[in-house]
Amino acid sequence: MAGRICWRFRRLEAKERCLLYLKALMAPIERKNSWQLAEFAGDTDPSNFQHFLNRACWEADGLRNDLRRYVVEHLGDPDGVLIVDETGFLKKGTKSVGVQRQYSGTAGRTENCQVGVFLAYASAKGHAFIDRALYLPKSWTDNPQRCREAWVPEGAEFATKIQLARRMLKRAVQAGAPARWVAADALYGTDHRLRHCVEELGLNYVLAVQKDHAVWIGQKTHRVETLVTQQGAETWRILSCGEGSKGPRFYRWTALALGHPEKPHLRRWVIGRRNLGEPDKVAYFLALAPVGTTPEQLVGVIGRRWAIEQGFQDAKGEAGLDQYEVRTWHGWHRHVTLSLLAHAVMTVLRAQAIDVKKMLPGSSGSLYTFKKRCGFYYL
């Protein structure tokens, strides 16, 4: 790993600080804030890490590209799924870049927080994040002075979460990430521009939508709720959409295939999902896939979307994704990128059946083994 990323840093001090920061993020530290990371690194205070995140000369986007290449190299598969979602970071005050009172899925309510949009990659080999973007509300982009104080790049313009998602999908495809599918929740799936973007990129999708979402059939529009309700009882089948923490996740599914108005080799689908114990609780999905794709395959892709939820949980719990103490644009993107890189390394190690905990620093021998496995060598 060191050889993969260290060329991004001009100064030896920055290279060493980067490796120390990554090792600290992967260490069994209870709370991965600046003080505890600094203590792990042997510093008396967090000033060195704060300088590294806020003022040192290096590009977080370059490191993001290295992260994507690393994930694709180890987890890449032609049937890979690109998954879009967002998560909130609760904050106090008004100085942290992008913060305002807004809905946070993490808290399940409106809170004072930052929101980041993320792109994960999932395959049969595992799942990890490959991109991230901070959502900058209009309360920030309409206030140049506020942006300057948080070191937001000059000329930054407002972009919706969906626009940020489209940019990340395009970057992944242009970088050659092997993928066949895109999955996302209803915030993104309901947007026709995102669906068109995915189709233009040559990818298939299975996207959640709201029950009142309308689709065109011939010259008329129909609510997906109506189409699903009209499906006969014999069309509903019990299928597993993948393994959960308590075993296979079984639901009752129905899928209606529709033609594509311009591309006969493609099919559009309207999919309904019912909880076995709560049949009135129904979720709805739109899909686009080649002719010959089966409902079982579509259900499998829907199940893959939960990988990003697990990814958020792991990255926050194990790699300090939400435990940063930075306020600036550079600081946020740098910490988040390093956290995602640490999470990706641990994911790959798990995929290779390596027990990370046994290799974490505890003795000189274990530290050497850990560094050797991860590619962390002294410079």
mmCIF file of C-alpha atoms in Angstrom, residues 14 20 86 137-138 150 166 180 237 293 340:
data_model
loop_
_atom_site.group_PDB
_atom_site.id
_atom_site.type_symbol
_atom_site.label_atom_id
_atom_site.label_comp_id
_atom_site.label_asym_id
_atom_site.label_seq_id
_atom_site.Cartn_x
_atom_site.Cartn_y
_atom_site.Cartn_z
ATOM 1 C CA ALA A 14 3.769 13.958 4.833
ATOM 2 C CA LEU A 20 0.825 6.728 10.685
ATOM 3 C CA GLU A 86 -25.566 9.155 1.721
ATOM 4 C CA PRO A 137 -26.103 23.363 0.755
ATOM 5 C CA LYS A 138 -27.175 26.667 -0.766
ATOM 6 C CA ALA A 150 -13.883 26.955 5.391
ATOM 7 C CA ARG A 166 -24.007 11.169 -11.235
ATOM 8 C CA ARG A 180 -22.777 -4.242 -14.578
ATOM 9 C CA ARG A 237 -42.782 -15.657 -5.016
ATOM 10 C CA THR A 293 -32.419 -11.262 -17.185
ATOM 11 C CA LEU A 340 -12.291 4.814 3.369
#
